[in-house]
C-alpha cells in the first residue's frame, strides 16, 4: 500500500464519538473550595473517578518540558508575575497552585495517571509558534494508548498537526472575543467566522457559548462535532446543549446536584 493510501485510511478511521460520551471537565474536575485546583493532579483524579473526559492546557517551558497550566502568566494561579514559557520546570516547582500544596504537573505525569481510563482533550497554548511544542507533544502521544484530541486557537499549530500527524483528532477553538480588549476586530471576525476551518479541515469545532447561537456554528453542526465552552451552571447547560454535541463544564458537582 502506498504512503498516500495509508494516510487516507488512517484519517477515514478517525472516531470523534468519545468526545460526546460524558461530561468534559474543564481543567479537570476542580473545586478550589475543596482544595482541588484547576489543572492539578487531584482534579484529574476526581475526573477519572467520575468518568469525565479531561480538558487540559499545555505549555512548553524554557527547558523544553511540557507542563499542564492554563495561563501564560503565573500571576492569577500562583501569585507571581512570571511568564511560564520563560521559566524552567525546576523554577515552577517552587510555586503552589492557589495556595494549596499542589504543584504544576508535567504532561507526562498526567498521561501516566490517566492511562486511557478517560478521554483527553488537550489545548495547545503556544504564544510563539515554532513547532517545538507540537513535536515534543507528538512524541508522547504517539506512544499513548488512550483516546485523545488536540485543539488550539492557533491555526498554524493545527496546520502542523494536519501535515505531520494527520491521524490525530484536531479541533479549532473559536470565539467572537467581544469581551477581550486585546483582540482586534480582524482577529475577532476571523475567529468567529471559523474561516481557518475552511482551509484546515478540522475534525471538530470548540466554540465559545457566549457567541452562540450564530449562523457560522449552525452551518458546521451537520458536518462535524461541535463542543461548547465553558458552561458553569445548570441553566447554561440546558440552554447551550441544543447547539452542541457536548459541553466543556465547570462546577460539575452543582450540575449533577440539580
CSV table of N, CA and C in Angstrom, one decimal, residues 21-106:
chain,number,residue,atom,x,y,z
A,21,UNK,N,-19.4,11.3,24.9
A,21,UNK,CA,-19.9,10.2,25.7
A,21,UNK,C,-20.1,10.6,27.2
A,22,UNK,N,-19.4,11.6,27.6
A,22,UNK,CA,-19.5,12.0,29.1
A,22,UNK,C,-19.2,13.5,29.2
A,23,UNK,N,-19.5,14.1,30.4
A,23,UNK,CA,-19.2,15.5,30.6
A,23,UNK,C,-17.7,15.7,30.4
A,24,UNK,N,-17.4,16.8,29.8
A,24,UNK,CA,-16.0,17.2,29.7
A,24,UNK,C,-15.6,18.2,30.8
A,25,UNK,N,-14.7,17.8,31.7
A,25,UNK,CA,-14.3,18.6,32.8
A,25,UNK,C,-13.3,19.6,32.5
A,26,UNK,N,-13.6,20.9,32.5
A,26,UNK,CA,-12.8,22.0,32.1
A,26,UNK,C,-11.6,22.1,33.1
A,27,UNK,N,-10.4,21.9,32.7
A,27,UNK,CA,-9.2,21.9,33.5
A,27,UNK,C,-9.3,20.9,34.6
A,28,UNK,N,-9.9,19.8,34.3
A,28,UNK,CA,-10.2,18.7,35.3
A,28,UNK,C,-11.4,19.0,36.2
A,29,UNK,N,-11.7,18.1,37.1
A,29,UNK,CA,-12.9,18.2,38.0
A,29,UNK,C,-12.4,19.0,39.2
A,30,UNK,N,-12.3,20.3,39.1
A,30,UNK,CA,-11.7,21.1,40.1
A,30,UNK,C,-12.7,21.7,41.0
A,31,UNK,N,-12.3,22.0,42.2
A,31,UNK,CA,-13.2,22.7,43.2
A,31,UNK,C,-12.2,23.3,44.2
A,32,UNK,N,-11.9,24.6,44.1
A,32,UNK,CA,-10.9,25.2,44.9
A,32,UNK,C,-11.4,25.3,46.4
A,33,UNK,N,-12.7,25.4,46.6
A,33,UNK,CA,-13.2,25.4,48.0
A,33,UNK,C,-12.9,24.1,48.7
A,34,UNK,N,-12.8,23.0,47.9
A,34,UNK,CA,-12.4,21.7,48.5
A,34,UNK,C,-10.9,21.4,48.4
A,35,UNK,N,-10.2,22.5,48.0
A,35,UNK,CA,-8.7,22.3,47.9
A,35,UNK,C,-8.2,21.6,46.7
A,36,UNK,N,-9.1,21.6,45.7
A,36,UNK,CA,-8.7,20.9,44.4
A,36,UNK,C,-8.5,22.0,43.3
A,37,UNK,N,-7.3,22.4,43.0
A,37,UNK,CA,-7.1,23.5,42.0
A,37,UNK,C,-7.3,23.0,40.6
A,38,UNK,N,-7.6,23.9,39.7
A,38,UNK,CA,-7.7,23.6,38.3
A,38,UNK,C,-6.3,23.0,37.7
A,39,UNK,N,-6.4,22.2,36.7
A,39,UNK,CA,-5.2,21.6,36.1
A,39,UNK,C,-4.2,21.0,37.1
A,40,UNK,N,-4.8,20.3,38.1
A,40,UNK,CA,-3.9,19.7,39.1
A,40,UNK,C,-4.2,18.2,39.1
A,41,UNK,N,-3.2,17.5,39.7
A,41,UNK,CA,-3.4,16.0,39.8
A,41,UNK,C,-4.6,15.6,40.5
A,42,UNK,N,-5.0,16.3,41.6
A,42,UNK,CA,-6.3,15.9,42.3
A,42,UNK,C,-7.5,16.1,41.4
A,43,UNK,N,-7.4,17.2,40.6
A,43,UNK,CA,-8.6,17.5,39.7
A,43,UNK,C,-8.7,16.4,38.6
A,44,UNK,N,-7.6,15.9,38.2
A,44,UNK,CA,-7.6,14.8,37.2
A,44,UNK,C,-8.0,13.5,37.8
A,45,UNK,N,-7.6,13.3,39.0
A,45,UNK,CA,-8.0,12.0,39.7
A,45,UNK,C,-9.5,12.0,39.9
A,46,UNK,N,-10.1,13.1,40.3
A,46,UNK,CA,-11.5,13.2,40.5
A,46,UNK,C,-12.3,13.0,39.2
A,47,UNK,N,-11.8,13.6,38.1
A,47,UNK,CA,-12.4,13.4,36.8
A,47,UNK,C,-12.4,11.9,36.4
A,48,UNK,N,-11.3,11.3,36.7
A,48,UNK,CA,-11.3,9.8,36.4
A,48,UNK,C,-12.3,9.1,37.2
A,49,UNK,N,-12.4,9.4,38.5
A,49,UNK,CA,-13.4,8.7,39.4
A,49,UNK,C,-14.8,8.9,38.9
A,50,UNK,N,-15.1,10.1,38.3
A,50,UNK,CA,-16.5,10.4,37.9
A,50,UNK,C,-16.6,10.1,36.4
A,51,UNK,N,-15.6,9.5,35.8
A,51,UNK,CA,-15.7,9.1,34.3
A,51,UNK,C,-15.9,10.3,33.4
A,52,UNK,N,-15.3,11.4,33.7
A,52,UNK,CA,-15.4,12.6,32.9
A,52,UNK,C,-14.2,12.6,31.9
A,53,UNK,N,-14.5,13.1,30.7
A,53,UNK,CA,-13.4,13.5,29.8
A,53,UNK,C,-12.6,14.6,30.4
A,54,UNK,N,-11.3,14.6,30.3
A,54,UNK,CA,-10.5,15.7,30.9
A,54,UNK,C,-10.0,16.7,29.8
A,55,UNK,N,-10.4,17.9,30.0
A,55,UNK,CA,-9.9,19.0,29.2
A,55,UNK,C,-8.7,19.6,30.0
A,56,UNK,N,-7.6,19.9,29.3
A,56,UNK,CA,-6.4,20.4,30.0
A,56,UNK,C,-5.6,21.3,29.0
A,57,UNK,N,-4.7,22.1,29.5
A,57,UNK,CA,-3.9,23.0,28.7
A,57,UNK,C,-2.4,22.7,28.9
A,58,UNK,N,-1.7,22.8,27.8
A,58,UNK,CA,-0.2,22.5,27.9
A,58,UNK,C,0.6,23.7,27.4
A,59,UNK,N,1.7,23.9,28.1
A,59,UNK,CA,2.7,24.9,27.7
A,59,UNK,C,4.1,24.2,27.6
A,60,UNK,N,5.0,24.8,26.9
A,60,UNK,CA,6.4,24.3,26.8
A,60,UNK,C,7.3,25.3,27.6
A,61,UNK,N,8.0,24.8,28.6
A,61,UNK,CA,8.8,25.6,29.5
A,61,UNK,C,10.1,26.0,28.8
A,62,UNK,N,10.9,26.8,29.4
A,62,UNK,CA,12.2,27.2,28.9
A,62,UNK,C,13.1,26.1,28.6
A,63,UNK,N,13.0,25.0,29.5
A,63,UNK,CA,13.9,23.9,29.3
A,63,UNK,C,13.2,22.7,28.6
A,64,UNK,N,12.2,23.1,27.8
A,64,UNK,CA,11.5,22.1,26.9
A,64,UNK,C,10.8,21.0,27.6
A,65,UNK,N,10.1,21.3,28.7
A,65,UNK,CA,9.2,20.4,29.4
A,65,UNK,C,7.8,20.8,29.1
A,66,UNK,N,6.9,19.8,28.9
A,66,UNK,CA,5.5,20.1,28.7
A,66,UNK,C,4.9,20.1,30.1
A,67,UNK,N,4.2,21.2,30.5
A,67,UNK,CA,3.5,21.3,31.7
A,67,UNK,C,2.1,21.6,31.5
A,68,UNK,N,1.3,21.3,32.5
A,68,UNK,CA,-0.2,21.5,32.4
A,68,UNK,C,-0.6,22.7,33.2
A,69,UNK,N,-1.0,23.7,32.5
A,69,UNK,CA,-1.3,25.0,33.1
A,69,UNK,C,-2.1,25.8,32.1
A,70,UNK,N,-3.0,26.6,32.5
A,70,UNK,CA,-3.8,27.4,31.6
A,70,UNK,C,-3.2,28.7,31.1
A,71,UNK,N,-2.9,29.6,32.1
A,71,UNK,CA,-2.5,31.0,31.7
A,71,UNK,C,-1.1,31.0,31.2
A,72,UNK,N,-0.7,32.1,30.5
A,72,UNK,CA,0.6,32.3,30.1
A,72,UNK,C,1.5,32.9,31.2
A,73,UNK,N,0.8,33.5,32.2
A,73,UNK,CA,1.5,34.1,33.3
A,73,UNK,C,1.0,33.4,34.6
A,74,UNK,N,1.9,33.3,35.6
A,74,UNK,CA,1.6,32.6,36.8
A,74,UNK,C,0.8,33.4,37.8
A,75,UNK,N,0.6,34.7,37.5
A,75,UNK,CA,0.1,35.6,38.5
A,75,UNK,C,-1.3,35.2,39.1
A,76,UNK,N,-2.3,34.8,38.3
A,76,UNK,CA,-3.6,34.5,38.8
A,76,UNK,C,-3.6,33.3,39.7
A,77,UNK,N,-2.8,32.3,39.2
A,77,UNK,CA,-2.9,31.0,39.9
A,77,UNK,C,-1.8,30.8,41.0
A,78,UNK,N,-0.7,31.4,40.8
A,78,UNK,CA,0.5,31.2,41.7
A,78,UNK,C,0.8,32.5,42.5
A,79,UNK,N,0.2,33.6,42.1
A,79,UNK,CA,0.5,34.9,42.7
A,79,UNK,C,1.8,35.6,42.4
A,80,UNK,N,2.4,35.2,41.2
A,80,UNK,CA,3.7,35.7,40.8
A,80,UNK,C,3.7,36.2,39.4
A,81,UNK,N,4.2,37.4,39.1
A,81,UNK,CA,4.2,37.9,37.8
A,81,UNK,C,5.3,37.3,37.0
A,82,UNK,N,5.1,36.1,36.4
A,82,UNK,CA,6.2,35.4,35.7
A,82,UNK,C,5.6,34.7,34.6
A,83,UNK,N,6.3,34.7,33.4
A,83,UNK,CA,5.8,34.0,32.2
A,83,UNK,C,6.2,32.6,32.3
A,84,UNK,N,5.3,31.7,32.0
A,84,UNK,CA,5.6,30.3,32.2
A,84,UNK,C,6.6,29.8,31.1
A,85,UNK,N,6.5,30.3,29.9
A,85,UNK,CA,7.4,29.9,28.9
A,85,UNK,C,8.8,30.4,29.1
A,86,UNK,N,9.0,31.3,30.0
A,86,UNK,CA,10.3,31.9,30.3
A,86,UNK,C,10.9,31.2,31.6
A,87,UNK,N,10.2,30.2,32.1
A,87,UNK,CA,10.6,29.6,33.3
A,87,UNK,C,11.0,28.1,33.0
A,88,UNK,N,12.0,27.6,33.8
A,88,UNK,CA,12.3,26.2,33.8
A,88,UNK,C,11.3,25.4,34.7
A,89,UNK,N,11.3,24.1,34.4
A,89,UNK,CA,10.4,23.3,35.3
A,89,UNK,C,10.8,23.3,36.7
A,90,UNK,N,12.1,23.3,36.9
A,90,UNK,CA,12.6,23.4,38.3
A,90,UNK,C,12.2,24.7,39.0
A,91,UNK,N,12.2,25.8,38.3
A,91,UNK,CA,11.7,27.0,38.8
A,91,UNK,C,10.2,27.0,39.2
A,92,UNK,N,9.4,26.3,38.3
A,92,UNK,CA,8.0,26.2,38.5
A,92,UNK,C,7.6,25.4,39.7
A,93,UNK,N,8.5,24.5,40.1
A,93,UNK,CA,8.2,23.6,41.3
A,93,UNK,C,8.3,24.4,42.6
A,94,UNK,N,8.8,25.6,42.5
A,94,UNK,CA,8.8,26.4,43.8
A,94,UNK,C,7.5,27.0,44.1
A,95,UNK,N,6.5,26.9,43.2
A,95,UNK,CA,5.2,27.6,43.4
A,95,UNK,C,4.1,26.6,43.5
A,96,UNK,N,3.1,27.0,44.3
A,96,UNK,CA,1.9,26.2,44.5
A,96,UNK,C,0.7,26.8,43.8
A,97,UNK,N,-0.2,25.9,43.5
A,97,UNK,CA,-1.5,26.3,42.9
A,97,UNK,C,-2.5,26.8,43.9
A,98,UNK,N,-2.8,28.1,43.7
A,98,UNK,CA,-3.8,28.7,44.6
A,98,UNK,C,-3.6,28.5,46.1
A,99,UNK,N,-2.4,28.6,46.6
A,99,UNK,CA,-2.1,28.5,48.0
A,99,UNK,C,-2.4,27.1,48.5
A,100,UNK,N,-2.5,26.1,47.7
A,100,UNK,CA,-2.6,24.7,48.1
A,100,UNK,C,-1.2,24.1,48.1
A,101,UNK,N,-1.1,22.9,48.5
A,101,UNK,CA,0.2,22.2,48.4
A,101,UNK,C,0.5,21.6,47.1
A,102,UNK,N,-0.4,21.8,46.1
A,102,UNK,CA,-0.2,21.1,44.8
A,102,UNK,C,0.6,22.0,43.8
A,103,UNK,N,1.3,21.3,43.0
A,103,UNK,CA,2.3,21.9,42.0
A,103,UNK,C,1.8,21.8,40.6
A,104,UNK,N,2.4,22.6,39.7
A,104,UNK,CA,2.1,22.4,38.3
A,104,UNK,C,2.6,21.1,37.8
A,105,UNK,N,1.7,20.3,37.2
A,105,UNK,CA,2.1,18.9,36.8
A,105,UNK,C,2.8,18.9,35.5
A,106,UNK,N,3.7,17.9,35.3
A,106,UNK,CA,4.2,17.6,34.0
A,106,UNK,C,3.1,16.9,33.1
